[in-house]
Tab-separated table of C-alpha atoms in Angstrom:
chain	number	residue	atom	x	y	z
H	1223	MET	CA	0.000	0.000	0.000
H	1224	LYS	CA	1.407	3.371	-1.013
H	1225	LYS	CA	2.237	5.724	1.826
H	1226	VAL	CA	0.059	8.810	2.273
H	1227	ILE	CA	2.041	11.939	1.427
H	1228	ILE	CA	1.492	14.895	3.765
H	1229	ILE	CA	2.255	18.382	2.460
H	1230	ALA	CA	2.423	21.069	5.130
H	1231	GLU	CA	1.376	24.207	3.250
H	1232	ALA	CA	3.233	27.224	4.631
H	1233	GLY	CA	2.102	29.200	1.588
H	1234	VAL	CA	2.407	32.917	2.235
H	1235	ASN	CA	2.230	32.572	6.024
H	1236	HIS	CA	5.875	33.684	6.249
H	1237	ASN	CA	4.547	37.279	5.950
H	1238	GLY	CA	7.605	38.283	3.941
H	1239	SER	CA	10.073	37.231	6.660
H	1240	LEU	CA	12.889	34.773	5.958
H	1241	GLU	CA	13.189	34.026	9.669
H	1242	LEU	CA	9.476	33.268	9.915
H	1243	ALA	CA	9.781	31.001	6.864
H	1244	LYS	CA	12.486	29.020	8.662
H	1245	GLN	CA	10.327	28.744	11.758
H	1246	LEU	CA	7.547	27.335	9.590
H	1247	ILE	CA	9.978	24.743	8.261
H	1248	ASP	CA	10.863	23.879	11.860
H	1249	ALA	CA	7.184	23.325	12.692
H	1250	ALA	CA	6.526	21.196	9.613
H	1251	ALA	CA	9.592	19.053	10.296
H	1252	GLU	CA	8.663	18.604	13.946
H	1253	ALA	CA	5.181	17.483	12.878
H	1254	LYS	CA	6.849	14.916	10.578
H	1255	ALA	CA	5.198	16.116	7.379
H	1256	ASP	CA	6.812	14.869	4.171
H	1257	TYR	CA	7.036	18.263	2.462
H	1258	VAL	CA	6.866	21.889	3.491
H	1259	LYS	CA	5.451	23.990	0.673
H	1260	PHE	CA	5.610	27.687	-0.022
H	1261	GLN	CA	4.337	29.828	-2.925
H	1262	THR	CA	6.551	31.321	-5.609
H	1263	PHE	CA	5.200	34.143	-7.741
H	1264	LYS	CA	5.800	37.597	-9.119
H	1265	ALA	CA	2.864	39.793	-8.142
H	1266	ASP	CA	2.995	41.733	-11.400
H	1267	LYS	CA	2.552	38.495	-13.349
H	1268	LEU	CA	-0.146	37.101	-11.078
H	1269	VAL	CA	-2.653	39.904	-10.625
H	1270	SER	CA	-3.557	43.262	-12.121
H	1271	LYS	CA	-2.691	46.290	-10.025
H	1272	LYS	CA	-6.353	47.212	-9.531
H	1273	ALA	CA	-7.725	43.777	-8.586
H	1274	GLU	CA	-9.566	43.731	-5.260
H	1275	LYS	CA	-8.872	41.263	-2.493
H	1276	ALA	CA	-11.180	38.338	-1.882
H	1277	ALA	CA	-13.527	38.754	1.066
H	1278	TYR	CA	-11.489	36.385	3.247
H	1279	GLN	CA	-8.307	38.301	2.357
H	1280	LYS	CA	-9.906	41.572	3.452
H	1281	ASN	CA	-11.116	40.025	6.693
H	1282	ASN	CA	-7.743	38.551	7.597
H	1283	THR	CA	-5.409	41.448	6.795
H	1284	ASP	CA	-4.807	44.740	8.548
H	1285	LYS	CA	-5.145	46.927	5.464
H	1286	GLN	CA	-8.529	46.062	4.060
H	1287	GLU	CA	-8.428	48.776	1.409
H	1288	GLU	CA	-5.118	47.770	-0.162
H	1289	THR	CA	-5.255	46.019	-3.510
H	1290	GLN	CA	-4.579	42.322	-3.981
H	1291	PHE	CA	-1.422	43.335	-5.857
H	1292	ALA	CA	-0.113	45.384	-2.928
H	1293	MET	CA	-0.814	42.539	-0.524
H	1294	LEU	CA	0.864	39.900	-2.695
H	1295	LYS	CA	3.869	42.077	-3.511
H	1296	LYS	CA	4.818	41.952	0.161
H	1297	LEU	CA	4.484	38.166	0.194
H	1298	GLU	CA	6.809	37.341	-2.697
H	1299	ILE	CA	9.708	35.040	-1.869
H	1300	PRO	CA	12.882	36.414	-3.465
H	1301	ASN	CA	14.702	33.899	-5.659
H	1302	GLU	CA	17.748	33.889	-3.413
H	1303	TRP	CA	15.659	32.845	-0.395
H	1304	HIS	CA	14.747	29.598	-2.122
H	1305	PHE	CA	18.307	28.302	-2.014
H	1306	GLU	CA	18.636	29.079	1.671
H	1307	LEU	CA	15.250	27.548	2.510
H	1308	ILE	CA	16.029	24.392	0.516
H	1309	GLU	CA	19.231	23.864	2.480
H	1310	TYR	CA	17.574	24.735	5.754
H	1311	ALA	CA	14.790	22.214	5.080
H	1312	LYS	CA	17.388	19.551	4.264
H	1313	SER	CA	19.033	20.182	7.612
H	1314	LYS	CA	15.664	19.506	9.260
H	1315	ASN	CA	15.020	16.307	7.261
H	1316	ILE	CA	12.075	17.687	5.327
H	1317	VAL	CA	11.772	18.522	1.633
H	1318	PHE	CA	11.164	22.107	0.494
H	1319	VAL	CA	8.714	22.571	-2.384
H	1320	SER	CA	6.821	25.532	-3.729
H	1321	THR	CA	3.868	26.277	-5.981
H	1322	GLY	CA	4.687	28.409	-8.993
H	1323	PHE	CA	1.878	30.725	-10.057
H	1324	ASP	CA	3.331	31.936	-13.351
H	1325	GLU	CA	5.512	30.558	-16.121
H	1326	GLU	CA	8.611	32.451	-15.004
H	1327	SER	CA	8.238	31.025	-11.485
H	1328	ILE	CA	7.741	27.527	-12.896
H	1329	ASP	CA	10.974	27.913	-14.879
H	1330	PHE	CA	12.841	29.015	-11.772
H	1331	LEU	CA	11.483	26.205	-9.585
H	1332	ASP	CA	12.340	23.670	-12.279
H	1333	SER	CA	15.872	25.041	-12.506
H	1334	ILE	CA	16.488	24.548	-8.778
H	1335	GLY	CA	15.301	20.946	-8.814
H	1336	ILE	CA	11.886	21.021	-7.176
H	1337	PRO	CA	10.776	17.343	-7.145
H	1338	PHE	CA	7.262	17.940	-8.457
H	1339	ILE	CA	5.103	20.766	-9.763
H	1340	LYS	CA	2.009	21.773	-7.819
H	1341	ILE	CA	-0.673	23.443	-9.936
H	1342	PRO	CA	-2.874	25.700	-7.778
H	1343	SER	CA	-6.636	25.707	-8.204
H	1344	GLY	CA	-6.709	29.130	-9.824
H	1345	GLU	CA	-4.605	27.977	-12.766
H	1346	ILE	CA	-6.752	24.988	-13.770
H	1347	THR	CA	-8.319	26.988	-16.615
H	1348	ASN	CA	-5.021	28.628	-17.690
H	1349	LYS	CA	-4.156	26.647	-20.812
H	1350	PRO	CA	-0.835	28.377	-21.629
H	1351	TYR	CA	0.310	27.793	-18.041
H	1352	LEU	CA	-0.786	24.136	-18.114
H	1353	LYS	CA	1.094	23.515	-21.359
H	1354	HIS	CA	4.187	25.168	-19.907
H	1355	VAL	CA	3.997	23.041	-16.766
H	1356	ALA	CA	3.584	19.900	-18.864
H	1357	SER	CA	6.734	20.713	-20.826
H	1358	LYS	CA	8.829	20.254	-17.674
H	1359	LYS	CA	8.174	16.487	-17.659
H	1360	LYS	CA	7.928	16.374	-13.864
H	1361	PRO	CA	5.371	14.670	-11.605
H	1362	ILE	CA	2.382	16.967	-11.163
H	1363	ILE	CA	-0.151	17.545	-8.399
H	1364	LEU	CA	-3.257	19.380	-9.598
H	1365	SER	CA	-5.612	21.151	-7.188
H	1366	THR	CA	-9.222	21.503	-8.292
H	1367	GLY	CA	-10.886	24.132	-6.118
H	1368	MET	CA	-13.801	25.897	-7.862
H	1369	ALA	CA	-13.619	23.434	-10.774
H	1370	THR	CA	-16.287	21.292	-12.383
H	1371	LEU	CA	-15.521	17.717	-13.380
H	1372	LEU	CA	-15.508	18.846	-17.016
H	1373	GLU	CA	-12.910	21.538	-16.278
H	1374	ILE	CA	-10.747	18.970	-14.488
H	1375	LYS	CA	-10.997	16.624	-17.469
H	1376	GLU	CA	-10.057	19.431	-19.848
H	1377	ALA	CA	-7.034	20.419	-17.749
H	1378	VAL	CA	-5.892	16.808	-17.475
H	1379	GLU	CA	-6.270	16.415	-21.241
H	1380	VAL	CA	-4.033	19.447	-21.832
H	1381	LEU	CA	-1.404	18.044	-19.482
H	1382	LEU	CA	-1.457	14.564	-21.022
H	1383	GLU	CA	-1.382	15.889	-24.584
H	1384	ASN	CA	1.700	17.904	-23.756
H	1385	GLY	CA	3.873	15.208	-22.269
H	1386	VAL	CA	2.657	14.456	-18.746
H	1387	VAL	CA	2.659	10.744	-17.890
H	1388	LYS	CA	-0.686	9.784	-16.366
H	1389	ASN	CA	0.762	7.706	-13.548
H	1390	GLU	CA	2.809	10.760	-12.518
H	1391	LEU	CA	-0.304	12.930	-12.203
H	1392	SER	CA	-2.251	13.286	-8.958
H	1393	VAL	CA	-5.464	15.262	-8.605
H	1394	LEU	CA	-6.532	16.856	-5.333
H	1395	HIS	CA	-10.138	17.549	-4.503
H	1396	CYS	CA	-10.309	21.040	-2.997
H	1397	ASN	CA	-12.655	23.867	-2.068
H	1398	THR	CA	-11.286	27.383	-2.460
H	1399	GLU	CA	-12.962	29.121	0.437
H	1400	TYR	CA	-10.965	30.068	3.522
H	1401	PRO	CA	-12.170	28.525	5.749
H	1402	THR	CA	-14.340	26.040	3.868
H	1403	PRO	CA	-17.739	25.399	5.513
H	1404	PHE	CA	-18.132	21.697	6.283
H	1405	LYS	CA	-21.355	21.598	4.268
H	1406	ASP	CA	-19.396	22.611	1.163
H	1407	VAL	CA	-16.579	20.075	1.428
H	1408	ASN	CA	-18.336	17.454	-0.734
H	1409	LEU	CA	-15.603	14.951	0.041
H	1410	LEU	CA	-17.195	12.167	-1.994
H	1411	ALA	CA	-16.430	14.220	-5.117
H	1412	MET	CA	-12.846	13.060	-4.598
H	1413	LEU	CA	-14.009	9.541	-5.410
H	1414	GLN	CA	-15.803	10.772	-8.511
H	1415	ILE	CA	-12.515	12.267	-9.727
H	1416	GLN	CA	-10.824	8.915	-9.237
H	1417	LYS	CA	-13.600	7.024	-11.030
H	1418	GLU	CA	-13.951	9.396	-13.973
H	1419	ILE	CA	-10.315	10.309	-14.577
H	1420	GLY	CA	-8.440	7.285	-13.263
H	1421	VAL	CA	-5.672	9.101	-11.428
H	1422	GLU	CA	-4.228	9.045	-7.934
H	1423	ILE	CA	-6.412	11.194	-5.707
H	1424	GLY	CA	-5.800	13.418	-2.722
H	1425	TYR	CA	-7.305	16.303	-0.841
H	1426	SER	CA	-6.216	19.884	-0.272
H	1427	ASP	CA	-8.040	21.105	2.814
H	1428	HIS	CA	-9.159	24.565	3.875
H	1429	THR	CA	-11.600	23.625	6.629
H	1430	LEU	CA	-10.984	24.470	10.255
H	1431	GLY	CA	-9.615	21.556	12.232
H	1432	ILE	CA	-8.217	18.201	11.203
H	1433	GLU	CA	-11.273	15.950	10.818
H	1434	VAL	CA	-11.794	16.253	7.073
H	1435	PRO	CA	-8.227	15.391	5.985
H	1436	ILE	CA	-8.385	12.328	8.223
H	1437	ALA	CA	-11.697	11.314	6.637
H	1438	ALA	CA	-10.170	11.849	3.188
H	1439	VAL	CA	-7.394	9.383	3.993
H	1440	ALA	CA	-9.972	6.846	5.168
H	1441	LEU	CA	-11.713	7.260	1.796
H	1442	GLY	CA	-8.526	6.679	-0.158
H	1443	ALA	CA	-6.649	9.970	-0.458
H	1444	LYS	CA	-2.937	9.395	-1.068
H	1445	ILE	CA	-1.915	13.059	-0.720
H	1446	ILE	CA	-3.040	15.506	1.946
H	1447	GLU	CA	-2.214	19.196	1.761
H	1448	LYS	CA	-3.045	21.470	4.677
H	1449	HIS	CA	-2.210	25.110	5.458
H	1450	PHE	CA	-0.423	25.805	8.715
H	1451	THR	CA	0.877	28.817	10.566
H	1452	LEU	CA	2.741	29.630	13.751
H	1453	ASP	CA	-0.168	31.721	15.040
H	1454	LYS	CA	-3.694	31.972	13.625
H	1455	SER	CA	-4.095	35.489	14.976
H	1456	MET	CA	-1.336	36.923	12.775
H	1457	SER	CA	-2.303	39.331	10.024
H	1458	GLY	CA	-2.259	37.751	6.583
H	1459	PRO	CA	-4.691	36.208	4.117
H	1460	ASP	CA	-4.309	32.557	5.138
H	1461	HIS	CA	-3.410	32.485	8.843
H	1462	ALA	CA	-6.974	32.256	10.182
H	1463	ALA	CA	-7.791	29.138	8.122
H	1464	SER	CA	-4.513	27.386	8.966
H	1465	LEU	CA	-3.498	24.890	11.617
H	1466	GLU	CA	-1.142	25.871	14.413
H	1467	PRO	CA	1.896	23.610	14.994
H	1468	ASN	CA	0.283	21.422	17.665
H	1469	GLU	CA	-2.724	20.863	15.408
H	1470	LEU	CA	-0.509	20.026	12.445
H	1471	LYS	CA	1.317	17.476	14.564
H	1472	ALA	CA	-1.998	15.954	15.698
H	1473	MET	CA	-3.198	15.725	12.095
H	1474	VAL	CA	-0.055	13.912	10.967
H	1475	ILE	CA	-0.300	11.432	13.845
H	1476	ALA	CA	-3.978	10.786	13.119
H	1477	ILE	CA	-3.351	10.280	9.398
H	1478	LYS	CA	-0.567	7.805	10.085
H	1479	ASN	CA	-2.852	5.918	12.466
H	1480	ILE	CA	-5.673	5.834	9.912
H	1481	GLU	CA	-3.194	4.711	7.276
H	1482	LYS	CA	-2.302	1.711	9.455
H	1483	ALA	CA	-5.965	0.994	10.165
H	1484	ILE	CA	-6.855	0.679	6.462
H	1485	SER	CA	-3.723	-1.217	5.444
H	1486	GLY	CA	-5.120	-4.747	5.861
H	1487	ASP	CA	-5.604	-7.354	3.133
H	1488	THR	CA	-9.415	-6.810	3.033
H	1489	GLN	CA	-10.052	-10.358	4.310
H	1490	LYS	CA	-12.196	-10.552	7.437
H	1491	LYS	CA	-10.392	-12.851	9.855
H	1492	PRO	CA	-9.009	-12.751	13.405
H	1493	SER	CA	-5.984	-10.505	13.587
H	1494	GLU	CA	-2.703	-11.575	15.100
H	1495	SER	CA	-3.262	-9.350	18.123
H	1496	GLU	CA	-6.784	-10.578	18.949
H	1497	ILE	CA	-6.358	-14.344	18.561
H	1498	LYS	CA	-5.215	-14.606	22.173
H	1499	ASN	CA	-8.541	-13.128	23.307
H	1500	MET	CA	-10.789	-15.636	21.564
H	1501	VAL	CA	-10.740	-18.163	24.421
H	1502	ILE	CA	-11.378	-15.412	26.954
H	1503	ALA	CA	-14.182	-13.586	25.142
H	1504	ARG	CA	-16.072	-16.489	23.559
H	1505	LYS	CA	-18.179	-19.078	25.351
H	1506	SER	CA	-18.417	-22.856	25.641
H	1507	ILE	CA	-21.321	-25.133	26.514
H	1508	HIS	CA	-21.500	-25.698	30.285
H	1509	LEU	CA	-23.892	-27.622	32.455
H	1510	LYS	CA	-26.318	-25.452	34.362
H	1511	ASN	CA	-26.993	-28.142	36.961
H	1512	ALA	CA	-25.498	-31.502	37.920
H	1513	VAL	CA	-26.569	-34.462	35.769
H	1514	LYS	CA	-26.488	-38.193	36.421
H	1515	ALA	CA	-24.889	-40.900	34.319
H	1516	GLY	CA	-27.342	-42.009	31.645
H	1517	GLN	CA	-29.323	-38.763	31.792
H	1518	ILE	CA	-30.517	-37.335	28.462
H	1519	ILE	CA	-29.275	-33.767	28.097
H	1520	SER	CA	-31.954	-31.136	27.466
H	1521	LEU	CA	-31.526	-27.491	26.550
H	1522	ASN	CA	-32.582	-26.572	30.090
H	1523	ASP	CA	-29.548	-28.431	31.420
H	1524	LEU	CA	-27.166	-26.177	29.489
H	1525	GLU	CA	-25.790	-22.645	29.706
H	1526	MET	CA	-23.216	-20.784	27.668
H	1527	LYS	CA	-20.286	-19.410	29.646
H	1528	ARG	CA	-16.739	-18.269	29.191
H	1529	PRO	CA	-14.071	-19.482	28.527
H	1530	GLY	CA	-14.408	-20.536	24.917
H	1531	ASP	CA	-12.037	-23.494	24.904
H	1532	GLY	CA	-14.734	-26.167	25.082
H	1533	ILE	CA	-17.627	-27.164	22.814
H	1534	SER	CA	-18.845	-24.180	20.796
H	1535	PRO	CA	-22.425	-23.010	21.446
H	1536	MET	CA	-22.865	-23.269	17.672
H	1537	GLN	CA	-22.947	-27.077	18.248
H	1538	VAL	CA	-25.719	-26.958	20.854
H	1539	ASP	CA	-28.166	-28.840	18.631
H	1540	GLU	CA	-25.743	-31.778	18.566
H	1541	ILE	CA	-25.499	-31.804	22.368
H	1542	VAL	CA	-29.215	-31.648	23.119
H	1543	GLY	CA	-30.519	-35.220	23.192
H	1544	SER	CA	-27.153	-36.806	23.862
H	1545	VAL	CA	-26.580	-38.981	26.971
H	1546	SER	CA	-24.184	-38.309	29.830
H	1547	VAL	CA	-21.731	-41.177	30.304
H	1548	LYS	CA	-21.105	-40.293	33.963
H	1549	ASP	CA	-22.218	-38.090	36.817
H	1550	LEU	CA	-21.246	-34.505	36.085
H	1551	PRO	CA	-21.344	-31.464	38.424
H	1552	GLY	CA	-23.069	-28.157	37.755
H	1553	GLU	CA	-21.035	-25.539	35.844
H	1554	HIS	CA	-19.026	-28.355	34.294
H	1555	LYS	CA	-17.546	-27.396	30.939
H	1556	LEU	CA	-18.747	-30.158	28.662
H	1557	LEU	CA	-16.338	-32.264	26.619
H	1558	LYS	CA	-17.254	-34.552	23.751
H	1559	THR	CA	-16.000	-37.486	25.860
H	1560	ASP	CA	-18.674	-36.734	28.489
H	1561	LEU	CA	-21.463	-37.712	26.103
H	1562	LEU	CA	-22.826	-40.493	23.948
C-alpha cells in the first residue's frame, strides 16, 4: 500500500520574513510532514494592479483597502531565499517545495530541482500555463478548487497531450474558500474524480480543524495538503484558516494511524493481536446443573459461559438429546468425551 504523502502548506504565512519562513519549516519538520510547501510568484505576473482582495483576504489582513497586488507584492519570496530555505529544510530532514503561479516562477522552480510541480486551483483553466507546466516532464499535483468535473478533465487532457505521464499525475479535490464550511466540502467528489479520470487522488483542505483530511485518507486519499501557521491570529490572508503547529502534529499522527488501520488485506479474519482473546471472550457449553450418568441432556440443562475453549455453542443442537456417560457437576464445561 502506497504511503500517504502529507504536504504542510506554509504558503504565504511567512509574511515576507525569511526568519518566519524558517520557523515554519521547523514546525513542519517537527510534525513529521513529508514536504513543506511555499508559494513562488511575481505579483505583477499574477494579478492586475487594480484587482480587489477576496472577502477572506480583506477580513484577515490589517489593510482592508489595499489592492490584492499590494498585498501579494509583500508576500513574494525572493529567488535567493529559495536556495537558503532548501538547504535549511534539508538540515531539518524535510523537503522544500513551492507552488509556482506563473511561467517564469515555474521555470525558476524547475531550474532549482523542485521534485514535483504543484498546480494551484486558480490555474486549472489557464491553458498556456498548463502547457508550460507539462513541458517540464515532472510529476504533477493538480488542485481543483472551484472546478467542475468537465474543467478537471479538460485540464488533465491538456497536461497529457503535452507530455505528462498519467501515472505521474495526482489530482486533489479542494474547495477554495478560507475557511471552507463543512457543508461545502463534498468529500465524496474526490471519489468521482478517481472514477472518472483514473488518477491518484488526494485532498487539499481549507476547513478548520483536522477531521476532514483524516476522513479523506480513510476514503482513499494518497496526498493531503493542509495550510499551517505559527499563530492563527497573525495578520495575513491565510493564517486564520490554517493549523497551528500542535494541530498540524496531531493531524499527521492521526493520518498515520488511519493509514495503518486501512492497510489490511481486506479479508475478514481474526488478527494476530486478537487471537489470544478468543478463548477469553467467547463461550463454551457448560452444564447449568449436575446431571447423572445415563441422563438425556436437554436445553434446560445447558448454559453458555466463558471461557471458549470447550464445545462451541454453535454445536448446541448436537449436544441436546445426547446422553451423559457419567455423573457430572453443575457448571461443568462439557467435553465430547462426556457424552454419547
